[in-house]
Short mmCIF file of C-alpha atoms in Angstrom, two decimals:
data_model
loop_
_atom_site.label_atom_id
_atom_site.label_comp_id
_atom_site.label_asym_id
_atom_site.label_seq_id
_atom_site.Cartn_x
_atom_site.Cartn_y
_atom_site.Cartn_z
CA MET A 1 250.40 146.68 180.82
CA VAL A 2 251.17 147.69 184.39
CA ARG A 3 254.00 145.19 184.26
CA LEU A 4 255.36 146.84 181.10
CA THR A 5 255.25 150.25 182.73
CA LEU A 6 257.06 148.98 185.81
CA THR A 7 259.78 147.53 183.57
CA HIS A 8 260.01 150.88 181.81
CA ASP A 9 260.29 152.76 185.10
CA LEU A 10 262.96 150.38 186.37
CA ASP A 11 264.93 150.86 183.12
CA GLN A 12 264.80 154.61 183.63
CA LEU A 13 265.95 154.12 187.20
CA HIS A 14 268.90 152.06 185.95
CA GLN A 15 269.88 154.76 183.47
CA ASP A 16 269.84 157.40 186.19
CA LEU A 17 271.89 155.18 188.50
CA VAL A 18 274.50 154.60 185.79
CA GLU A 19 274.71 158.35 185.19
CA MET A 20 275.16 159.05 188.90
CA ALA A 21 277.76 156.29 189.25
CA THR A 22 279.68 157.53 186.20
CA ARG A 23 279.80 161.00 187.71
CA ALA A 24 281.05 159.58 191.01
CA GLU A 25 283.77 157.57 189.22
CA THR A 26 284.83 160.62 187.21
CA ALA A 27 284.95 162.67 190.40
CA ILE A 28 287.36 160.17 191.98
CA GLU A 29 289.61 160.09 188.90
CA GLU A 30 289.65 163.85 188.43
CA SER A 31 290.27 164.61 192.10
CA ILE A 32 293.41 162.46 191.97
CA GLN A 33 294.45 163.89 188.58
CA ALA A 34 294.08 167.33 190.13
CA LEU A 35 296.26 166.19 193.04
CA ASN A 36 298.89 164.70 190.73
CA ARG A 37 299.12 167.72 188.45
CA GLN A 38 298.41 170.29 191.17
CA ASP A 39 295.58 171.47 188.97
CA ALA A 40 293.45 173.89 191.02
CA ALA A 41 290.96 174.48 188.18
CA LEU A 42 290.24 170.75 187.94
CA ALA A 43 289.89 170.53 191.73
CA ARG A 44 287.34 173.36 191.64
CA SER A 45 285.44 171.59 188.85
CA VAL A 46 285.28 168.39 190.97
CA ILE A 47 283.93 170.43 193.90
CA ALA A 48 281.33 172.13 191.69
CA GLY A 49 280.29 168.77 190.20
CA ASP A 50 279.18 167.53 193.62
CA ASP A 51 276.04 169.69 193.36
CA VAL A 52 274.99 167.78 190.23
CA VAL A 53 275.47 164.48 192.04
CA ASP A 54 273.37 165.77 194.95
CA GLU A 55 270.60 166.78 192.52
CA LEU A 56 270.75 163.37 190.84
CA GLU A 57 270.43 161.71 194.23
CA ARG A 58 267.27 163.69 194.95
CA ALA A 59 265.85 162.96 191.47
CA ILE A 60 266.50 159.21 191.74
CA GLU A 61 265.03 159.10 195.20
CA HIS A 62 261.92 160.78 193.86
CA ARG A 63 261.74 158.25 191.05
CA CYS A 64 262.05 155.36 193.53
CA LEU A 65 259.23 156.68 195.73
CA ASN A 66 257.08 157.13 192.62
CA ILE A 67 257.71 153.54 191.54
CA LEU A 68 256.79 152.28 195.00
CA ALA A 69 253.58 154.34 195.06
CA ARG A 70 252.48 153.62 191.49
CA HIS A 71 253.38 149.94 191.08
CA GLN A 72 253.66 148.53 194.60
CA PRO A 73 256.35 146.17 193.30
CA LEU A 74 256.93 142.82 194.99
CA ALA A 75 259.87 140.51 195.67
CA ARG A 76 262.87 141.22 193.47
CA ASP A 77 261.44 144.43 191.99
CA LEU A 78 260.77 145.77 195.48
CA ARG A 79 264.31 144.84 196.49
CA ALA A 80 265.67 146.56 193.36
CA VAL A 81 263.98 149.81 194.38
CA SER A 82 264.91 149.62 198.05
CA ALA A 83 268.51 148.74 197.09
CA ALA A 84 268.58 151.74 194.73
CA LEU A 85 267.56 154.01 197.62
CA LYS A 86 270.63 152.82 199.54
CA VAL A 87 273.00 152.79 196.57
CA ILE A 88 272.45 156.49 195.85
CA THR A 89 273.40 157.40 199.42
CA ASP A 90 276.71 155.58 198.96
CA LEU A 91 277.33 157.18 195.56
CA GLU A 92 276.65 160.59 197.05
CA ARG A 93 279.15 159.96 199.85
CA ILE A 94 281.74 158.87 197.27
CA SER A 95 281.29 162.16 195.46
CA ASP A 96 281.59 163.98 198.82
CA GLY A 97 284.92 162.21 199.34
CA ALA A 98 286.18 163.43 195.95
CA THR A 99 285.13 166.95 196.97
CA ASP A 100 287.08 166.62 200.22
CA ILE A 101 290.13 165.61 198.18
CA GLY A 102 289.55 168.56 195.83
CA GLU A 103 289.61 170.91 198.81
CA ILE A 104 292.92 169.51 200.00
CA VAL A 105 294.33 170.00 196.48
CA LEU A 106 293.38 173.69 196.67
CA ARG A 107 295.08 173.97 200.07
CA LEU A 108 298.26 172.32 198.74
CA ALA A 109 298.40 174.58 195.65
CA GLY A 110 301.96 175.63 194.85
CA GLN A 111 303.63 173.44 197.50
CA ALA A 112 306.28 170.93 196.44
CA TYR A 113 305.15 167.48 197.55
CA ILE A 114 307.08 165.71 200.28
CA LYS A 115 307.05 162.47 198.29
CA PRO A 116 306.03 161.08 194.90
CA LEU A 117 302.46 159.79 194.87
CA VAL A 118 302.39 156.03 194.33
CA ASP A 119 299.84 154.28 196.55
CA ILE A 120 297.28 157.09 196.48
CA PRO A 121 296.72 156.91 192.68
CA ARG A 122 296.55 153.10 193.01
CA MET A 123 293.89 153.40 195.69
CA ALA A 124 291.97 155.80 193.46
CA GLU A 125 292.09 153.32 190.53
CA LEU A 126 290.90 150.58 192.84
CA ALA A 127 288.06 152.77 194.17
CA THR A 128 286.98 153.73 190.65
CA SER A 129 286.90 150.14 189.45
CA MET A 130 285.03 149.00 192.58
CA VAL A 131 282.34 151.63 192.00
CA ARG A 132 282.09 150.74 188.30
CA ASP A 133 281.79 147.00 188.98
CA SER A 134 279.35 147.37 191.85
CA ILE A 135 276.97 149.35 189.63
CA SER A 136 277.40 146.89 186.72
CA ALA A 137 276.59 144.12 189.19
CA TYR A 138 273.43 146.02 190.19
CA ILE A 139 272.27 146.52 186.61
CA GLN A 140 273.08 142.95 185.55
CA LYS A 141 271.94 141.48 188.87
CA ASP A 142 275.31 139.69 188.94
CA GLN A 143 275.96 138.27 192.39
CA HIS A 144 279.44 137.00 191.52
CA LEU A 145 280.64 140.36 190.27
CA ALA A 146 279.29 141.90 193.49
CA MET A 147 281.13 139.33 195.58
CA ALA A 148 284.38 140.12 193.69
CA VAL A 149 283.96 143.80 194.66
CA THR A 150 283.62 142.98 198.35
CA LEU A 151 286.82 140.91 198.17
CA ARG A 152 288.77 143.78 196.62
CA ASP A 153 288.01 145.90 199.69
CA ASP A 154 290.77 143.97 201.52
CA GLU A 155 293.29 145.26 198.95
CA MET A 156 292.03 148.76 199.68
CA ASP A 157 292.44 148.34 203.43
CA ALA A 158 295.94 146.93 202.93
CA ALA A 159 296.91 149.92 200.75
CA PHE A 160 295.61 152.29 203.42
CA GLU A 161 297.64 150.55 206.15
CA ARG A 162 300.75 150.79 203.94
CA ILE A 163 300.28 154.53 203.42
CA LEU A 164 299.56 155.04 207.11
CA MET A 165 302.83 153.32 208.08
CA GLU A 166 304.84 155.15 205.45
CA LEU A 167 303.49 158.57 206.38
CA THR A 168 303.79 157.97 210.13
CA HIS A 169 307.44 157.04 209.60
CA MET A 170 308.01 160.12 207.45
CA MET A 171 306.46 162.45 210.03
CA ARG A 172 308.69 161.02 212.73
CA GLU A 173 311.88 161.36 210.67
CA HIS A 174 311.06 164.67 208.97
CA PRO A 175 308.93 166.84 211.27
CA GLU A 176 308.78 169.54 208.57
CA SER A 177 306.67 167.14 206.49
CA VAL A 178 303.90 166.84 209.10
CA ALA A 179 301.30 169.26 207.72
CA GLN A 180 301.38 167.76 204.23
CA ALA A 181 301.62 164.19 205.48
CA VAL A 182 298.39 164.78 207.45
CA ASP A 183 296.70 165.95 204.24
CA PHE A 184 297.89 162.85 202.35
CA LEU A 185 296.69 160.70 205.25
CA PHE A 186 293.20 162.17 205.01
CA ILE A 187 293.18 161.65 201.24
CA ALA A 188 294.07 157.98 201.79
CA LYS A 189 291.30 157.74 204.40
CA TYR A 190 288.74 159.25 201.99
CA LEU A 191 289.75 156.73 199.31
CA GLU A 192 289.54 153.85 201.77
CA ARG A 193 286.02 155.00 202.69
CA MET A 194 285.07 155.05 199.00
CA GLY A 195 286.03 151.37 198.94
CA ASP A 196 283.68 150.83 201.90
CA HIS A 197 280.87 152.57 200.04
CA ALA A 198 281.43 150.47 196.90
CA THR A 199 281.38 147.40 199.15
CA ASN A 200 278.06 148.56 200.62
CA ILE A 201 276.66 148.84 197.09
CA ALA A 202 277.91 145.34 196.24
CA GLU A 203 276.28 143.98 199.41
CA TRP A 204 272.97 145.53 198.36
CA VAL A 205 273.32 143.76 195.01
CA ILE A 206 273.74 140.44 196.82
CA TYR A 207 270.58 141.26 198.80
CA LEU A 208 268.77 142.17 195.58
CA VAL A 209 269.67 138.88 193.91
CA THR A 210 269.45 136.49 196.85
CA GLY A 211 266.95 138.21 199.14
CA VAL A 212 269.49 138.04 201.99
CA HIS A 213 271.88 140.81 202.96
CA PRO A 214 275.42 139.41 203.55
CA GLN A 215 275.58 141.12 206.97
CA ASP A 216 272.25 139.59 208.02
CA LYS A 217 273.60 136.23 206.91
CA GLU A 218 276.69 136.68 209.11
CA LEU A 219 274.49 137.69 212.04
CA HIS A 220 272.24 134.72 211.40
CA GLU A 221 275.16 132.29 211.23
CA ALA A 222 276.73 133.78 214.36
CA ALA A 223 273.41 133.34 216.19
CA GLN A 224 273.18 129.73 214.99
CA GLN A 225 276.67 128.98 216.27
CA GLU A 226 275.77 130.31 219.70
CA LEU A 227 272.84 127.90 220.02
CA PRO A 228 273.39 124.66 221.94
CA THR A 229 273.66 121.75 219.46
CA GLY A 230 270.23 120.34 220.29
CA GLU A 231 268.44 123.52 219.24
CA GLN A 232 270.00 123.97 215.80
CA MET B 1 240.20 154.00 209.33
CA VAL B 2 243.03 153.87 206.81
CA ARG B 3 244.06 157.26 208.12
CA LEU B 4 244.11 155.92 211.67
CA THR B 5 246.27 152.98 210.60
CA LEU B 6 248.71 155.26 208.81
CA THR B 7 248.98 157.38 211.95
CA HIS B 8 249.59 154.24 213.96
CA ASP B 9 252.29 153.04 211.56
CA LEU B 10 253.98 156.44 211.60
CA ASP B 11 253.96 156.40 215.43
CA GLN B 12 255.65 153.02 215.39
CA LEU B 13 258.18 154.36 212.93
CA HIS B 14 258.90 157.27 215.28
CA GLN B 15 259.43 154.92 218.21
CA ASP B 16 261.89 152.85 216.22
CA LEU B 17 263.73 155.97 215.08
CA VAL B 18 264.03 157.22 218.66
CA GLU B 19 265.40 153.85 219.73
CA MET B 20 267.96 153.84 216.92
CA ALA B 21 268.97 157.44 217.66
CA THR B 22 269.31 156.73 221.39
CA ARG B 23 271.60 153.82 220.60
CA ALA B 24 273.69 156.00 218.30
CA GLU B 25 273.98 158.71 220.99
CA THR B 26 274.96 156.14 223.61
CA ALA B 27 277.56 154.71 221.23
CA ILE B 28 279.18 158.15 220.86
CA GLU B 29 279.20 158.75 224.62
CA GLU B 30 280.51 155.32 225.49
CA SER B 31 283.21 155.32 222.82
CA ILE B 32 284.63 158.52 224.32
CA GLN B 33 284.20 157.24 227.89
CA ALA B 34 286.15 154.16 226.81
CA LEU B 35 288.84 156.43 225.37
CA ASN B 36 288.98 158.56 228.53
CA ARG B 37 289.19 155.64 230.93
CA GLN B 38 291.13 153.36 228.57
CA ASP B 39 288.32 150.87 229.08
CA ALA B 40 288.78 148.06 226.53
CA ALA B 41 285.67 146.19 227.70
CA LEU B 42 283.49 149.23 227.07
CA ALA B 43 285.14 149.75 223.65
CA ARG B 44 284.32 146.15 222.75
CA SER B 45 280.74 146.64 223.87
CA VAL B 46 280.42 149.74 221.62
CA ILE B 47 281.77 147.70 218.69
CA ALA B 48 279.35 144.83 219.40
CA GLY B 49 276.43 147.27 219.69
CA ASP B 50 276.90 148.35 216.08
CA ASP B 51 275.28 145.09 214.92
CA VAL B 52 272.08 146.02 216.78
CA VAL B 53 272.05 149.43 215.09
CA ASP B 54 272.52 147.75 211.70
CA GLU B 55 269.59 145.43 212.41
CA LEU B 56 267.43 148.37 213.50
CA GLU B 57 268.29 150.16 210.27
CA ARG B 58 267.11 147.16 208.25
CA ALA B 59 263.93 146.83 210.35
CA ILE B 60 263.03 150.53 210.00
CA GLU B 61 263.70 150.45 206.30
CA HIS B 62 261.37 147.50 206.00
CA ARG B 63 258.72 149.38 207.97
CA CYS B 64 259.09 152.43 205.69
CA LEU B 65 258.66 150.36 202.52
CA ASN B 66 255.60 148.70 204.07
CA ILE B 67 254.06 152.08 204.87
CA LEU B 68 254.67 153.26 201.32
CA ALA B 69 253.15 150.11 199.82
CA ARG B 70 250.14 149.89 202.17
CA HIS B 71 249.11 153.52 202.54
CA GLN B 72 250.61 155.36 199.56
CA PRO B 73 250.97 158.42 201.78
CA LEU B 74 250.93 161.88 200.25
CA ALA B 75 252.55 165.26 200.93
CA ARG B 76 253.93 165.57 204.44
CA ASP B 77 253.40 161.89 205.34
CA LEU B 78 255.26 160.83 202.22
CA ARG B 79 258.06 163.24 203.10
CA ALA B 80 258.14 161.85 206.66
CA VAL B 81 258.73 158.33 205.31
CA SER B 82 261.28 159.34 202.69
CA ALA B 83 263.11 161.47 205.28
CA ALA B 84 263.14 158.48 207.67
CA LEU B 85 264.81 156.37 204.97
CA LYS B 86 267.64 158.93 204.81
CA VAL B 87 267.84 159.56 208.56
CA ILE B 88 268.55 155.90 209.33
CA THR B 89 271.50 155.90 206.94
CA ASP B 90 273.00 158.83 208.83
CA LEU B 91 272.33 157.21 212.22
CA GLU B 92 273.99 154.03 211.03
CA ARG B 93 277.09 155.96 209.90
CA ILE B 94 277.22 157.70 213.30
CA SER B 95 277.26 154.30 214.98
CA ASP B 96 279.99 153.19 212.54
CA GLY B 97 282.05 156.20 213.63
CA ALA B 98 281.69 155.19 217.29
CA THR B 99 282.88 151.70 216.30
CA ASP B 100 285.90 153.18 214.55
CA ILE B 101 286.71 155.09 217.75
CA GLY B 102 286.23 151.89 219.79
CA GLU B 103 288.80 150.14 217.59
CA ILE B 104 291.33 152.91 218.15
CA VAL B 105 290.73 152.61 221.92
CA LEU B 106 291.63 148.91 221.70
CA ARG B 107 294.79 149.75 219.78
CA LEU B 108 295.81 152.39 222.37
CA ALA B 109 295.21 150.02 225.31
CA GLY B 110 297.87 150.41 228.01
CA GLN B 111 299.62 153.41 226.36
CA ALA B 112 300.04 156.61 228.36
CA TYR B 113 298.37 159.41 226.39
CA ILE B 114 300.55 162.14 224.90
CA LYS B 115 298.15 164.82 226.18
CA PRO B 116 295.05 165.25 228.31
CA LEU B 117 291.83 164.97 226.31
CA VAL B 118 289.99 168.28 226.26
CA ASP B 119 288.54 169.10 222.85
CA ILE B 120 287.71 165.50 221.90
CA PRO B 121 285.23 164.97 224.79
CA ARG B 122 283.72 168.38 223.96
CA MET B 123 283.27 167.37 220.33
CA ALA B 124 281.63 164.15 221.50
CA GLU B 125 279.18 166.07 223.72
CA LEU B 126 278.38 168.35 220.83
CA ALA B 127 277.84 165.40 218.48
CA THR B 128 275.57 163.65 221.00
CA SER B 129 273.43 166.74 221.53
CA MET B 130 273.21 167.38 217.77
CA VAL B 131 271.96 163.84 217.17
CA ARG B 132 269.46 164.10 220.05
CA ASP B 133 268.09 167.45 218.87
CA SER B 134 267.92 166.48 215.21
CA ILE B 135 265.77 163.44 216.07
CA SER B 136 263.57 165.49 218.46
CA ALA B 137 263.13 167.97 215.61
CA TYR B 138 262.08 165.09 213.33
CA ILE B 139 259.52 163.72 215.81
CA GLN B 140 258.12 167.16 216.70
CA LYS B 141 258.43 168.45 213.11
CA ASP B 142 260.25 171.45 214.61
CA GLN B 143 261.97 173.41 211.87
CA HIS B 144 263.59 175.88 214.28
CA LEU B 145 265.21 173.16 216.38
CA ALA B 146 266.50 171.60 213.14
CA MET B 147 267.95 174.94 212.05
CA ALA B 148 269.70 175.30 215.43
CA VAL B 149 271.39 171.92 214.84
CA THR B 150 272.74 172.98 211.45
CA LEU B 151 274.20 176.13 213.04
CA ARG B 152 276.02 174.12 215.71
CA ASP B 153 277.93 172.29 212.97
CA ASP B 154 280.16 175.36 212.65
CA GLU B 155 281.23 174.90 216.30
CA MET B 156 282.09 171.31 215.45
CA ASP B 157 284.19 172.31 212.44
CA ALA B 158 285.97 174.95 214.54
CA ALA B 159 286.76 172.37 217.24
CA PHE B 160 288.16 170.03 214.60
CA GLU B 161 290.40 172.76 213.16
CA ARG B 162 291.67 173.53 216.67
CA ILE B 163 292.56 169.88 217.32
CA LEU B 164 294.17 169.59 213.89
CA MET B 165 296.42 172.59 214.59
CA GLU B 166 297.29 171.44 218.08
CA LEU B 167 298.16 167.89 217.00
CA THR B 168 300.09 169.03 213.93
CA HIS B 169 302.17 171.29 216.18
CA MET B 170 302.73 168.45 218.67
CA MET B 171 303.86 166.03 215.94
CA ARG B 172 306.39 168.57 214.66
CA GLU B 173 307.81 169.29 218.12
CA HIS B 174 307.65 165.75 219.51
CA PRO B 175 308.14 163.20 216.74
CA GLU B 176 307.71 160.37 219.26
CA SER B 177 304.06 161.43 219.61
CA VAL B 178 303.24 160.90 215.93
CA ALA B 179 301.55 157.49 216.02
CA GLN B 180 299.18 158.45 218.82
CA ALA B 181 298.55 161.93 217.45
CA VAL B 182 297.42 160.33 214.18
CA ASP B 183 294.94 158.19 216.14
CA PHE B 184 293.57 161.24 217.97
CA LEU B 185 293.33 163.06 214.65
CA PHE B 186 291.20 160.29 213.19
CA ILE B 187 288.99 160.29 216.30
CA ALA B 188 288.45 164.04 215.85
CA LYS B 189 287.65 163.44 212.18
CA TYR B 190 285.09 160.75 213.04
CA LEU B 191 283.40 163.12 215.51
CA GLU B 192 283.37 165.94 212.99
CA ARG B 193 281.69 163.58 210.50
CA MET B 194 279.07 162.71 213.12
CA GLY B 195 278.25 166.42 213.23
CA ASP B 196 277.84 166.32 209.44
CA HIS B 197 275.46 163.37 209.73
CA ALA B 198 273.37 165.12 212.43
CA THR B 199 273.28 168.15 210.12
CA ASN B 200 272.04 165.93 207.28
CA ILE B 201 269.25 164.69 209.57
CA ALA B 202 268.33 168.26 210.51
CA GLU B 203 268.21 169.22 206.81
CA TRP B 204 265.80 166.33 206.14
CA VAL B 205 263.59 167.69 208.94
CA ILE B 206 263.51 171.08 207.23
CA TYR B 207 262.53 169.30 204.00
CA LEU B 208 259.86 167.34 205.88
CA VAL B 209 258.30 170.49 207.36
CA THR B 210 258.70 172.93 204.47
CA GLY B 211 258.76 170.64 201.44
CA VAL B 212 262.06 172.19 200.34
CA HIS B 213 265.49 170.77 201.13
CA PRO B 214 267.88 173.54 202.31
CA GLN B 215 270.49 172.48 199.73
CA ASP B 216 267.93 172.64 196.92
CA LYS B 217 266.99 176.10 198.17
CA GLU B 218 270.63 177.21 197.98
CA LEU B 219 270.91 175.77 194.47
CA HIS B 220 267.69 177.46 193.47
CA GLU B 221 268.79 180.83 194.84
CA ALA B 222 272.19 180.51 193.20
CA ALA B 223 270.47 179.76 189.87
CA GLN B 224 268.18 182.77 190.34
CA GLN B 225 271.15 185.03 190.94
CA GLU B 226 272.79 183.87 187.74
CA LEU B 227 269.76 184.91 185.68
CA PRO B 228 269.82 188.30 183.95
CA THR B 229 267.60 190.73 185.89
CA GLY B 230 264.86 190.75 183.27
CA GLU B 231 264.24 187.01 183.55
CA GLN B 232 263.79 186.80 187.34
#
């Protein structure tokens, strides 16, 4: 009976997490749509939506603490709850990033863009899909899907480096483009950070499934390699 | 007896938190020292130190979950543990920011700087003191000290805006300075984010002491204001 209730509570937790993740994904998409179309109303709606995400974070956290207190879950269930507590922090930061982009859109309102947007929308698509897959991996406890998310973060970093080079070049050649290029640079940085957050989520899924956090594993392996052969 | 043990466990938790916070503060200071002196060895040591902070985060989290499972704390003790779970995420991100600065220092190695560093070291001092005070406020459950931290975040934002304007101007006038100016801009952004993280910690302290998170209070007051007068 207790077991059944724990399952029920974990299901509820999953539903809340999916809702929060969906809102974070939508925030990314809409912030970039707002940028593309110079749509100040949409940017304002993204900024306003961040409050809902913050409230969801608080509600899910409350639910997690309740589950811990009521059921004292063990092993994988305990890891599921402790991973959820971390995942919501990353989702909240992703939504913050979309808000930061929304604020830049408002600042750029009415200005002609110095260049067509190509890599930025691609980074946003990548970020959205990484968030979606990392949360699916959490719900389905799918270690391989989580691993695939962490690998896609390299694509994200490469896209950021490309934008950085392109914008740096543009600022040097066309000093009048500096102010806007700086704004685009920050947008690219916010998107790159969203990729980092999705990667964090995916790493928590790997911990949830395997009991070992990928970064602990790296540390452990590095420590092993430093040992003299006889002590391994 | 159980009460005594809970107190003991919470004391241990506080010690760990102070250690983690001290490491985060040192990381900020040393990353900016490394930048000032162009000290690649120090930058590498900041980057290496981030692993220790990550391990501490995992250890404290483990301790928190243990306290929740063993003691099922209530009211303020429960809030102290749930706040600690959030605080460590912010401390870890602060250490990440110092690592990001360390990596820029390595990239800038051997280059003459385009300008003397004035506002960046000031921002770093501000960030360090905000982290120190927010953790003191947590340990001493001092709501007023926490409030003072949140107010200092405005100074941080103002310093960032000043650097942004100065560097944007410099890039326009001296296109050869662009690459380095972009690096300084990111450093300023990382420091400004550290101020945000210290502010988050301070807000969790206010929640711990009062039972109400400042952002929930704002939401609540905004909701109240939207009600027709008769329903208040």
